[in-house]
Coordinates of C-alpha atoms in Angstrom, one line a residue:
X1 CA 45.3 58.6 96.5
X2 CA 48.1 61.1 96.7
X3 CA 51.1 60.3 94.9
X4 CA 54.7 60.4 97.0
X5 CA 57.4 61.2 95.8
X6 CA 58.8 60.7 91.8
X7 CA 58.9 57.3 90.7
X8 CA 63.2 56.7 90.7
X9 CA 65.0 55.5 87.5
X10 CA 64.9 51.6 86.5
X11 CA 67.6 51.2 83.5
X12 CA 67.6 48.1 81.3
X13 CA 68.9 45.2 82.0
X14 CA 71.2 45.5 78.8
X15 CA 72.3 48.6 80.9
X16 CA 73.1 47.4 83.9
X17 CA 74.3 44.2 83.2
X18 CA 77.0 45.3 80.8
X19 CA 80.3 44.3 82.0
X20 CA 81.8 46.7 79.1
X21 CA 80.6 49.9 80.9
X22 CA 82.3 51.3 83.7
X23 CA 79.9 51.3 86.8
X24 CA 81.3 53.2 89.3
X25 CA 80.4 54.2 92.4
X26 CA 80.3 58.0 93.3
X27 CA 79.1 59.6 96.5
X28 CA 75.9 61.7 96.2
X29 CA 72.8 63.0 98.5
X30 CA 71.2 60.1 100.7
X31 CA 68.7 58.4 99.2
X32 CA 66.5 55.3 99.1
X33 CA 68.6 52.1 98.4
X34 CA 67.2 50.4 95.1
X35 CA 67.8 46.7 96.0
X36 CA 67.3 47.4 100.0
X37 CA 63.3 48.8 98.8
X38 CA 62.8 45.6 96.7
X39 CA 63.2 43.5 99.7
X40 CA 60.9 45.9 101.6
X41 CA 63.8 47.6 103.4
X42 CA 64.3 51.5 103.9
X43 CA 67.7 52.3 103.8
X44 CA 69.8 55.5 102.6
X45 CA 72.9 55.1 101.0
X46 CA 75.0 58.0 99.3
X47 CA 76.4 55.7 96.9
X48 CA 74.9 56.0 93.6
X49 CA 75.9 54.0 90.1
X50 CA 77.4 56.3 87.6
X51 CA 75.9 54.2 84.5
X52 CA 72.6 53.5 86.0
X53 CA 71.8 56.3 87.7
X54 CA 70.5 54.2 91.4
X55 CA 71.7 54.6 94.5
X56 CA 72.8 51.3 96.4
X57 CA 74.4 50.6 99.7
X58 CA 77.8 50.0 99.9
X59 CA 80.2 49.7 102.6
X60 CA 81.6 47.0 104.8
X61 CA 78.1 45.1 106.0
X62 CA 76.2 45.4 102.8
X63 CA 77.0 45.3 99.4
X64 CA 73.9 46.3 97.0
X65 CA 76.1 47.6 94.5
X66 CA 77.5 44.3 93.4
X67 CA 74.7 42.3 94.2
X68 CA 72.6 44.8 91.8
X69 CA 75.2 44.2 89.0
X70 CA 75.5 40.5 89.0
X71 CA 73.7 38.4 86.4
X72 CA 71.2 35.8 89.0
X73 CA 70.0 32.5 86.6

């Protein structure tokens, strides 16, 4: 089976759910959301998490980026 593609960056969860660290958003190329793909959606976004190095959508319909920070129990 061929392989597609790299396999994208996952950072900890210590990482990413460190309020401490500034996560900011910063424009980039377009490339697969990383919370959209879990839910088996394709979408591009050019937004892309300083500290965690994924990109998410943001803008005013969807808003991966928080969603993807926040702690779910």
């Amino acid at each position: 089976m061929p392989v597609r593609g790299h396999r994208s960056h996952v950072p900890e969860n210590s990482v990413r759910f460190d309020l401490t660290l500034f996560h900011a958003p910063v424009y980039t190329t377009r490339q697969t959301c990383k919370l959209c793909s879990r839910k088996g959606h394709i979408l591009r976004s050019n937004v892309l998490c300083r500290v965690c190095k994924v990109n998410l959508c943001l803008n005013a319909e969807i808003n991966c980026f928080i969603k993807y920070h926040e702690i779910v129990a």
